[in-house]
Coordinates of C-alpha atoms and ligand atoms in Angstrom, one line a residue:
M1 CA -4.6 -20.2 47.8
S2 CA -2.2 -17.9 49.6
K3 CA -3.7 -15.6 52.2
D4 CA -0.9 -13.0 51.8
P5 CA -2.9 -9.8 51.2
R6 CA -0.6 -8.8 48.3
V7 CA -1.5 -12.1 46.5
V8 CA -5.1 -11.8 47.4
K9 CA -5.3 -8.3 46.1
E10 CA -4.0 -9.4 42.7
E11 CA -6.5 -12.3 42.7
L12 CA -9.4 -10.0 43.4
I13 CA -8.7 -7.7 40.5
Q14 CA -7.3 -10.1 37.9
I15 CA -10.8 -10.7 36.4
Y16 CA -11.3 -7.1 35.5
P17 CA -10.6 -5.4 32.2
K18 CA -7.3 -3.4 32.2
K19 CA -8.5 0.1 33.0
L20 CA -10.8 -1.1 35.8
R21 CA -8.1 -3.3 37.2
Q22 CA -5.8 -0.3 37.5
K23 CA -8.5 1.7 39.2
R24 CA -9.5 -1.0 41.6
S25 CA -5.9 -1.6 42.4
E26 CA -5.6 2.0 43.7
Q27 CA -8.8 1.5 45.8
M28 CA -7.2 -1.4 47.6
V29 CA -4.3 -1.0 49.9
I30 CA -2.5 -3.1 52.5
T31 CA -2.1 -1.4 55.9
E32 CA 1.3 -0.4 57.1
H33 CA 2.5 2.1 59.6
R34 CA 5.4 3.9 58.1
E35 CA 8.3 5.5 59.9
D36 CA 7.1 9.1 59.1
G37 CA 3.7 8.3 60.7
S38 CA 1.9 8.0 57.4
V39 CA -0.2 5.2 56.1
P40 CA -0.6 4.2 52.4
E41 CA -2.7 6.4 50.2
I42 CA -6.0 5.0 49.0
K43 CA -8.2 6.1 46.2
A44 CA -11.7 6.9 47.6
N45 CA -14.8 9.0 47.0
V46 CA -14.5 8.5 43.3
R47 CA -17.2 7.3 40.9
T48 CA -18.2 3.6 41.1
S49 CA -17.4 1.7 38.0
P50 CA -20.5 0.6 36.2
G51 CA -21.3 -3.1 36.6
I52 CA -19.2 -3.9 39.6
I53 CA -22.3 -4.0 41.8
T54 CA -21.6 -1.5 44.5
Q55 CA -22.8 -1.4 48.1
R56 CA -23.4 2.4 47.7
G57 CA -26.5 4.5 47.9
C58 CA -27.4 7.8 46.2
T59 CA -27.0 11.4 47.2
Y60 CA -30.7 11.8 48.0
A61 CA -30.4 8.8 50.4
G62 CA -27.6 10.6 52.2
C63 CA -29.5 13.8 52.5
K64 CA -33.0 12.8 53.2
G65 CA -32.6 9.4 54.6
V66 CA -29.4 9.8 56.7
V67 CA -29.0 13.3 57.9
I68 CA -32.4 15.0 58.0
G69 CA -34.7 12.0 58.2
P70 CA -34.1 11.1 61.9
S71 CA -35.4 14.5 63.0
R72 CA -39.0 13.9 64.0
D73 CA -40.8 17.2 63.5
I74 CA -39.2 18.6 60.3
L75 CA -41.8 17.5 57.8
S76 CA -40.0 15.9 54.9
I77 CA -41.6 16.2 51.4
V78 CA -39.9 14.3 48.6
H79 CA -40.2 15.9 45.2
G80 CA -40.0 13.1 42.8
P81 CA -41.5 9.8 41.6
I82 CA -43.1 7.7 44.3
G83 CA -40.4 5.0 44.3
C84 CA -37.8 7.4 45.8
S85 CA -40.2 8.0 48.7
F86 CA -41.2 4.5 49.2
Y87 CA -37.6 3.3 49.5
A88 CA -36.8 6.0 52.1
W89 CA -39.9 5.3 54.1
L90 CA -38.6 4.3 57.5
T91 CA -36.1 1.9 55.9
R92 CA -33.3 3.2 58.1
R93 CA -33.6 2.1 61.7
N94 CA -33.4 5.4 63.4
Q95 CA -35.7 5.7 66.4
T96 CA -37.3 8.7 68.1
R97 CA -39.0 9.4 71.4
P98 CA -41.3 12.4 71.6
A99 CA -41.4 13.9 75.1
T100 CA -45.2 13.8 75.2
L101 CA -48.0 12.1 73.3
D102 CA -49.0 15.5 71.9
D103 CA -45.5 16.2 70.5
Q104 CA -45.2 16.2 66.7
N105 CA -43.7 13.2 65.2
F106 CA -43.8 12.8 61.4
M107 CA -41.3 10.0 61.1
T108 CA -43.8 7.3 60.2
Y109 CA -45.2 9.4 57.3
C110 CA -44.0 9.3 53.8
L111 CA -44.8 12.5 51.8
S112 CA -44.2 12.6 48.1
T113 CA -45.3 14.8 45.2
D114 CA -45.7 11.5 43.2
M115 CA -44.3 13.0 40.0
Q116 CA -45.8 11.8 36.8
E117 CA -44.7 12.0 33.2
E118 CA -46.8 15.2 32.8
N119 CA -44.7 16.9 35.5
I120 CA -41.5 15.7 33.9
V121 CA -42.6 17.3 30.6
F122 CA -44.3 20.5 31.8
G123 CA -42.5 21.0 35.2
G124 CA -43.4 20.0 38.7
E125 CA -43.1 23.2 40.7
K126 CA -46.9 23.8 40.7
K127 CA -47.5 20.3 42.1
L128 CA -44.8 20.8 44.7
K129 CA -46.4 24.1 45.9
E130 CA -49.7 22.3 46.2
A131 CA -48.1 19.5 48.1
V132 CA -46.4 21.9 50.6
R133 CA -49.7 23.8 51.2
E134 CA -51.6 20.5 51.7
A135 CA -49.0 19.1 54.1
F136 CA -49.0 22.4 56.0
K137 CA -52.7 22.3 56.4
L138 CA -52.7 18.7 57.5
F139 CA -49.8 18.7 59.9
N140 CA -49.1 22.3 60.9
P141 CA -45.3 21.6 61.2
R142 CA -42.6 24.0 62.5
A143 CA -40.5 23.4 59.5
I144 CA -40.8 21.8 56.1
A145 CA -37.9 20.3 54.1
I146 CA -38.1 19.6 50.4
F147 CA -35.9 17.0 48.9
S148 CA -35.0 16.8 45.2
T149 CA -34.8 13.4 43.4
C150 CA -33.0 12.9 40.1
P151 CA -35.7 14.1 37.7
V152 CA -36.0 17.4 39.6
G153 CA -32.5 18.3 38.6
L154 CA -32.9 17.0 35.1
I155 CA -36.0 19.1 34.3
G156 CA -34.8 22.1 36.3
D157 CA -37.5 22.6 38.9
D158 CA -36.3 25.3 41.3
V159 CA -37.1 23.8 44.7
H160 CA -35.4 26.7 46.5
A161 CA -37.6 29.3 44.8
V162 CA -40.7 27.2 45.8
A163 CA -39.4 27.0 49.4
R164 CA -38.9 30.8 49.6
E165 CA -42.3 31.4 48.2
M166 CA -44.0 28.9 50.6
K167 CA -42.0 30.2 53.5
A168 CA -43.4 33.7 52.9
E169 CA -46.9 32.4 52.3
L170 CA -47.2 30.0 55.2
G171 CA -45.1 31.7 57.7
V172 CA -43.1 28.6 58.7
N173 CA -39.5 27.7 57.9
V174 CA -39.5 26.0 54.5
F175 CA -36.2 25.0 52.9
G176 CA -35.1 22.8 50.0
F177 CA -32.2 20.5 49.2
S178 CA -30.7 20.0 45.8
C179 CA -29.8 16.5 46.6
E180 CA -30.6 14.8 43.4
G181 CA -29.5 11.2 43.5
Y182 CA -26.9 11.7 40.8
R183 CA -25.5 14.9 42.4
G184 CA -22.4 13.1 43.8
V185 CA -20.6 9.8 43.6
S186 CA -22.5 8.3 46.6
Q187 CA -24.7 9.2 49.6
S188 CA -21.7 11.1 51.0
A189 CA -22.5 14.1 48.7
G190 CA -26.0 14.1 50.3
H191 CA -24.5 14.4 53.8
H192 CA -22.6 17.5 52.7
I193 CA -25.7 19.0 51.0
A194 CA -27.8 18.3 54.1
S195 CA -25.2 19.7 56.4
N196 CA -25.1 22.9 54.3
G197 CA -28.8 23.1 54.4
V198 CA -29.3 22.7 58.2
F199 CA -26.4 25.2 58.7
K200 CA -28.0 27.8 56.5
N201 CA -31.6 27.3 57.5
V202 CA -31.9 25.8 61.0
I203 CA -28.8 26.3 63.3
G204 CA -29.0 29.6 65.1
N205 CA -32.7 30.1 64.8
N206 CA -33.4 29.5 68.5
D207 CA -31.3 31.5 71.0
T208 CA -32.9 30.1 74.2
P209 CA -30.0 30.1 76.7
H210 CA -29.2 27.2 79.1
D211 CA -27.5 27.7 82.4
D212 CA -26.1 24.2 82.6
K213 CA -22.4 24.1 83.1
F214 CA -21.4 21.5 80.5
K215 CA -23.2 21.8 77.2
V216 CA -22.5 19.7 74.2
N217 CA -24.0 18.7 70.9
M218 CA -23.7 15.1 69.6
L219 CA -23.0 15.3 65.8
G220 CA -23.3 12.3 63.6
E221 CA -25.4 10.1 65.9
Y222 CA -28.5 8.9 64.2
N223 CA -30.0 6.7 66.9
I224 CA -30.0 3.5 64.9
G225 CA -31.4 0.8 67.0
G226 CA -31.6 3.2 69.9
D227 CA -27.9 4.0 70.1
G228 CA -28.7 7.6 70.7
F229 CA -30.9 6.9 73.7
V230 CA -28.0 5.0 75.3
L231 CA -25.7 8.0 74.8
E232 CA -28.3 10.5 76.0
E233 CA -28.6 8.5 79.2
I234 CA -24.9 8.2 79.8
L235 CA -24.3 11.9 79.3
A236 CA -27.2 12.8 81.5
R237 CA -25.8 10.6 84.3
C238 CA -22.5 12.3 84.0
G239 CA -24.2 15.7 84.3
I240 CA -23.6 16.7 80.8
K241 CA -26.3 18.6 79.0
Q242 CA -27.0 17.5 75.4
I243 CA -28.4 20.6 73.7
S244 CA -28.9 18.8 70.4
T245 CA -28.2 15.7 68.4
F246 CA -27.7 15.7 64.6
S247 CA -29.9 14.1 64.2
G248 CA -31.1 11.0 66.0
N249 CA -34.1 11.7 68.3
S250 CA -33.9 15.4 67.4
T251 CA -36.4 18.1 66.9
Y252 CA -36.2 21.3 64.8
E253 CA -35.9 23.5 67.9
T254 CA -33.1 21.6 69.5
M255 CA -31.1 21.8 66.2
A256 CA -31.9 25.5 65.9
N257 CA -30.6 25.9 69.4
A258 CA -27.3 24.0 68.9
H259 CA -25.1 27.1 68.8
T260 CA -25.6 27.6 72.5
A261 CA -23.5 24.5 73.3
D262 CA -19.8 24.8 74.3
L263 CA -18.5 21.7 72.6
N264 CA -19.3 19.6 69.6
L265 CA -18.8 15.8 69.8
V266 CA -18.5 14.1 66.4
M267 CA -19.5 10.5 66.3
C268 CA -19.7 9.9 62.5
H269 CA -17.1 12.1 61.0
R270 CA -18.0 11.3 57.4
S271 CA -21.6 12.5 57.5
I272 CA -21.3 15.6 59.6
N273 CA -17.8 17.0 59.9
Y274 CA -19.0 19.9 57.7
V275 CA -21.4 21.1 60.4
A276 CA -18.8 20.8 63.1
E277 CA -16.3 22.9 61.1
M278 CA -18.9 25.5 60.1
M279 CA -20.2 25.9 63.7
E280 CA -16.7 26.5 64.9
K281 CA -16.1 29.2 62.3
R282 CA -19.4 31.0 62.9
F283 CA -19.9 30.5 66.7
G284 CA -16.5 29.5 68.1
I285 CA -17.5 26.0 69.3
P286 CA -14.6 23.6 69.1
W287 CA -15.2 20.0 68.0
M288 CA -13.6 16.7 68.9
K289 CA -14.0 13.3 67.5
V290 CA -15.5 10.7 69.9
N291 CA -16.3 7.0 69.5
F292 CA -19.0 5.5 71.6
I293 CA -18.8 2.1 69.9
G294 CA -16.9 -0.2 72.2
A295 CA -16.7 -0.1 76.0
D296 CA -13.1 1.1 76.1
S297 CA -13.7 3.7 73.4
S298 CA -16.7 5.0 75.2
A299 CA -14.7 5.4 78.4
K300 CA -12.0 7.2 76.5
S301 CA -14.5 9.5 74.9
L302 CA -16.1 10.4 78.2
R303 CA -12.7 11.2 79.8
R304 CA -11.9 13.5 76.9
I305 CA -15.1 15.4 77.5
G306 CA -14.1 15.7 81.2
D307 CA -10.7 17.0 80.1
Y308 CA -12.2 19.6 77.9
F309 CA -14.4 21.0 80.7
E310 CA -11.5 20.8 83.2
D311 CA -13.9 20.3 86.1
A312 CA -12.9 18.1 89.0
E313 CA -16.5 17.3 90.0
L314 CA -17.5 16.4 86.4
K315 CA -14.4 14.2 86.0
A316 CA -15.2 12.4 89.3
R317 CA -18.7 11.7 88.1
I318 CA -17.5 10.5 84.8
E319 CA -15.1 8.1 86.5
E320 CA -18.0 6.8 88.7
V321 CA -20.2 6.2 85.6
I322 CA -17.3 4.4 83.8
A323 CA -16.6 2.2 86.9
E324 CA -20.2 1.3 87.3
E325 CA -20.7 0.5 83.6
M326 CA -17.4 -1.3 83.1
A327 CA -18.2 -3.6 86.0
V328 CA -21.3 -4.8 84.2
V329 CA -19.7 -4.9 80.8
E330 CA -16.8 -7.0 82.1
V331 CA -19.0 -9.9 83.1
T332 CA -20.3 -10.4 79.6
R333 CA -17.1 -9.4 77.9
S334 CA -14.8 -11.9 79.6
L335 CA -17.3 -14.7 79.1
V336 CA -17.8 -13.9 75.4
K337 CA -14.1 -13.2 74.9
S338 CA -13.3 -16.7 76.1
R339 CA -15.4 -18.1 73.2
C340 CA -14.5 -15.6 70.5
Q341 CA -10.8 -14.9 71.1
G342 CA -8.9 -15.3 67.9
K343 CA -11.9 -15.4 65.6
T344 CA -11.9 -13.2 62.5
A345 CA -14.1 -10.5 61.1
M346 CA -14.5 -8.5 57.9
L347 CA -16.2 -5.1 57.9
F348 CA -17.5 -3.4 54.7
V349 CA -20.0 -0.7 55.6
G350 CA -20.7 2.9 55.3
G351 CA -18.3 5.7 56.1
S352 CA -17.6 5.2 59.8
R353 CA -18.8 1.9 61.2
A354 CA -16.2 -0.2 59.4
H355 CA -13.8 1.6 61.6
H356 CA -15.7 2.0 64.9
Y357 CA -16.8 -1.6 65.1
Q358 CA -13.3 -2.9 64.8
Q359 CA -13.0 -1.7 68.3
L360 CA -16.0 -3.7 69.5
F361 CA -14.5 -6.8 68.0
A362 CA -11.2 -6.1 69.6
D363 CA -12.9 -5.9 73.0
I364 CA -13.7 -9.6 72.7
G365 CA -10.4 -10.6 71.1
M366 CA -11.6 -10.8 67.5
K367 CA -9.3 -9.7 64.7
T368 CA -10.3 -7.6 61.7
I369 CA -8.8 -9.3 58.6
A370 CA -10.2 -7.0 55.9
A371 CA -12.2 -3.7 56.0
G372 CA -13.4 -0.9 53.9
Y373 CA -16.0 1.9 53.6
E374 CA -18.6 2.1 51.0
F375 CA -18.2 5.9 50.5
G376 CA -15.6 7.1 53.0
H377 CA -13.2 9.7 51.8
R378 CA -9.4 9.5 52.0
D379 CA -9.4 11.3 55.4
D380 CA -11.7 8.6 56.8
Y381 CA -9.1 6.1 55.9
E382 CA -5.9 8.0 56.4
G383 CA -6.8 10.7 58.8
R384 CA -7.6 14.4 58.4
K385 CA -3.9 15.2 58.2
I386 CA -4.0 14.5 54.5
L387 CA -6.7 17.1 53.8
P388 CA -4.4 20.0 52.9
G389 CA -2.9 17.9 50.1
L390 CA -6.1 16.4 48.9
K391 CA -6.9 17.0 45.2
V392 CA -10.5 18.1 44.9
D393 CA -12.0 16.5 41.8
A394 CA -14.9 17.7 39.6
D395 CA -17.5 15.6 41.4
S396 CA -16.6 17.1 44.8
R397 CA -16.4 20.6 43.4
N398 CA -20.0 20.1 42.2
I399 CA -21.1 20.4 45.9
E400 CA -21.3 23.8 47.3
E401 CA -18.7 24.9 49.9
L402 CA -20.3 27.5 52.1
E403 CA -18.2 30.5 53.0
V404 CA -18.6 30.9 56.7
V405 CA -17.6 34.0 58.7
P406 CA -17.9 34.6 62.4
D407 CA -21.3 35.7 63.5
P408 CA -21.2 39.4 64.3
E409 CA -23.1 39.0 67.6
R410 CA -22.8 35.4 68.5
Y411 CA -19.3 34.4 67.8
R412 CA -17.6 33.5 71.1
P413 CA -14.6 31.3 71.1
R414 CA -15.2 28.8 73.9
R415 CA -11.5 28.2 74.4
T416 CA -8.3 30.1 73.3
A417 CA -5.9 28.3 71.1
E418 CA -3.5 27.9 74.1
E419 CA -6.3 26.4 76.2
L420 CA -7.1 23.9 73.5
A421 CA -3.4 22.9 73.1
K422 CA -3.2 22.4 76.8
I423 CA -6.2 20.0 76.8
E424 CA -4.8 18.2 73.8
G425 CA -1.6 17.5 75.8
I426 CA -3.6 16.0 78.7
S427 CA -6.0 14.0 76.6
E428 CA -3.7 12.7 73.9
M429 CA -6.1 13.9 71.2
E430 CA -6.4 16.8 68.8
F431 CA -9.4 19.0 68.3
R432 CA -10.7 19.3 64.7
D433 CA -9.0 15.9 63.9
Y434 CA -10.0 12.4 63.0
V435 CA -7.2 9.9 62.8
G436 CA -9.0 7.7 60.4
M437 CA -9.4 3.9 60.0
M438 CA -6.0 2.7 58.9
P439 CA -3.7 4.2 61.6
E440 CA -5.7 2.2 64.2
M441 CA -5.5 -1.1 62.3
D442 CA -2.8 -3.8 62.4
D443 CA -0.3 -4.0 59.6
D444 CA -0.8 -6.3 56.6
V445 CA -4.6 -6.1 56.4
L446 CA -6.4 -5.5 53.1
V447 CA -8.4 -2.3 53.1
I448 CA -10.8 -1.9 50.1
D449 CA -12.9 1.0 49.1
D450 CA -16.3 0.6 47.5
L451 CA -16.1 -3.2 47.6
S452 CA -17.6 -5.0 44.6
H453 CA -19.8 -8.1 44.7
H454 CA -17.1 -10.2 43.0
E455 CA -14.4 -9.0 45.4
A456 CA -16.7 -9.8 48.4
E457 CA -17.2 -13.4 47.2
R458 CA -13.6 -14.0 46.5
L459 CA -12.6 -12.6 49.9
L460 CA -15.0 -14.9 51.7
E461 CA -13.8 -17.9 49.7
I462 CA -10.1 -17.2 50.4
Y463 CA -10.2 -16.0 54.0
K464 CA -13.3 -17.7 55.3
P465 CA -13.8 -15.2 58.1
D466 CA -15.9 -16.1 61.2
I467 CA -18.2 -13.2 60.5
F468 CA -18.8 -10.7 57.7
C469 CA -20.3 -7.3 58.5
A470 CA -22.2 -5.5 55.8
G471 CA -25.8 -4.7 54.8
I472 CA -29.0 -6.3 53.6
K473 CA -27.8 -6.4 50.0
E474 CA -24.9 -8.6 51.0
K475 CA -26.4 -10.6 53.8
F476 CA -28.0 -13.6 52.2
G477 CA -25.4 -14.2 49.5
V478 CA -22.8 -14.3 52.3
Q479 CA -24.9 -16.6 54.5
K480 CA -25.4 -19.0 51.7
M481 CA -21.7 -19.4 51.7
G482 CA -21.9 -20.6 55.2
I483 CA -20.6 -17.4 56.9
P484 CA -22.8 -15.4 59.2
C485 CA -23.4 -11.8 58.1
K486 CA -24.0 -9.1 60.7
Q487 CA -25.8 -6.1 59.3
L488 CA -24.0 -3.0 60.7
H489 CA -26.6 -0.6 59.2
S490 CA -29.7 -2.0 60.7
Y491 CA -28.1 -4.2 63.4
D492 CA -30.3 -7.0 62.1
Y493 CA -33.2 -5.3 63.8
G494 CA -31.4 -5.6 67.2
G495 CA -29.2 -3.1 69.1
P496 CA -28.6 -0.7 70.6
Y497 CA -24.8 -1.3 70.3
A498 CA -23.4 2.1 71.4
G499 CA -22.0 2.8 74.8
F500 CA -21.5 0.2 77.5
R501 CA -24.9 -1.4 77.6
G502 CA -24.9 -1.5 73.8
A503 CA -21.5 -3.3 73.8
I504 CA -23.0 -6.0 75.9
N505 CA -25.8 -6.5 73.3
F506 CA -23.2 -6.7 70.6
F507 CA -21.0 -9.2 72.4
N508 CA -24.0 -11.5 73.0
D509 CA -25.2 -11.2 69.4
I510 CA -21.7 -11.9 67.9
D511 CA -21.2 -14.8 70.3
R512 CA -24.4 -16.4 69.1
M513 CA -23.5 -15.8 65.4
V514 CA -19.9 -17.0 65.4
N515 CA -20.3 -19.9 67.6
M516 CA -23.4 -21.4 66.0
K517 CA -22.8 -24.7 64.3
I518 CA -25.5 -24.3 61.7
W519 CA -23.2 -22.4 59.3
S520 CA -21.2 -25.5 58.6
Y521 CA -24.3 -27.3 57.4
V522 CA -25.1 -24.8 54.7
T523 CA -25.0 -26.1 51.1
P524 CA -25.3 -23.1 48.7
P525 CA -27.5 -23.6 45.7
W526 CA -24.5 -23.1 43.3
A527 CA -22.8 -26.1 44.8
T528 CA -25.5 -28.4 43.4
Q529 CA -26.8 -26.4 40.4
A530 CA -25.2 -25.5 37.2
E531 CA -23.4 -22.1 37.0
K532 CA -23.2 -19.9 34.0
H533 CA -20.0 -17.9 33.3
A534 CA -19.4 -15.0 31.0
E535 CA -16.2 -13.6 29.7
V536 CA -15.3 -9.9 29.8
A537 CA -15.0 -8.6 26.3
A538 CA -13.6 -5.1 27.0
D539 CA -9.9 -5.7 26.9
Ligands
LIG1 FE1 -22.2 7.8 59.4 FE2 -24.3 6.4 59.8 FE3 -22.1 5.4 58.8 FE4 -23.5 7.2 57.3 FE5 -25.1 5.2 56.4 FE6 -25.9 4.5 58.8 FE7 -23.6 3.5 57.8 MO1 -26.0 2.8 56.8 S1 -24.3 8.3 58.8 S2 -21.4 7.0 57.6 S3 -24.6 7.1 55.5 S4 -22.4 6.1 60.7 S5 -27.0 4.8 57.0 S6 -26.1 5.6 60.7 S7 -25.1 2.5 58.9 S8 -24.0 3.5 55.7 S9 -21.5 3.4 58.5

């Protein structure tokens, strides 16, 4: 069958009923760089069609699991049935490293109100209060976060009222999140809700000053597989003080202190751009997008930080670190590149990695032949330039947009508009911007939002990529087809992959996977067993 992306696109959707076919058609585009600098428009961040078998997760997962979960000393209590807690219990591979053995670390715990039918009928607030009191007595935390699961919203328990009451009673910071699973079309809504929550309840609570010269926050770095540790180490070697990370290897106090930094670095734009924007409005801290996935991208990101601080000594140190690291990376890169050059990859994951990891593959000469996010928005595909023209639908309007004004005492613009413009000129970048996935891709590549199970299978059959990147739900189906699947969420329990040392790990892992003969010996069960087919009756 033809591998022309236009033909493949038609093939992928022809099985669907008419209405769904139309919708999916708008969620699949073929990359092209147009003369006016634009890229094709993609439909994204809309409801998943029932039955297509999505890769997505829920709003609660995005709030509790993704954004707040990696912070080790905020005690997380899940208000809901036990299943919601169980499936968020250390299932994301974020790591943490308390400074001393006595430091609080609640990451290994799983706290739930264990809602029962009786609570659904008569309300669960009383039970929630008891749970907060009990947890406080047991753990004596600095802060307690309460997360709402679907039934909480359905029966109308007011977690915010409970949080206020408990805060007054216990004298520690208690705050709630209305992050019911159904609240948005994916986990992306949960990111926004979590961002609003930390902004309202945490950031700004700790005014401890630091006299370091170069102070940054790392936003949207969740320390999966130890990525955050690698970045902390690189920044420290360059002499850059990391005030806080949102939220890998973070603590409540570091997050509360974030407003004392002079620059916000945004790794994962999708999950945390809200915090960056709000911090600039309230405190005057500019933000820039960075990408520490890939050796070249890491070097570029470090140089941009140097350009921002406009300090010769810092820049020299950054160059030293880059030179040292690159020398080591080069050894593995050239070796692996000689074996991987020209091989192909597909990436369908999350809301930023499907973009960032294309860079790592490019480092070893591998080509991305199809990609997409699970829950990215149009700006993650097309760049933030499209934001002013973006139509906000009812599902997005459902999520609170905080009105943020400058802090009367603490607003201090770190750079004037002219200064920022000057730095942009030097660094070939823009503040408050993310160029998105598609502008950095080759032309004529299929980009698919919220990939379905059927589409994934057909893509693999048609293109037979050398590697498919996705998550645990896809992994074994893909591998039974004789194609290795790299999990880009959990890193298949390996990593770190960020920064220079991380890149080396990735190159070695990919080398092993794409050059292993075993895949050609796989006979999938459906090749030897009878298959059942069903017709769609909806048309
Ligand atoms: Fe950002 Fe993430 Fe991602 Fe994400 Fe995620 Fe993740 Fe991801 Mo899994 S915050 S959007 S909600 S980079 S958990 S660390 S790997 S889907 S691409």
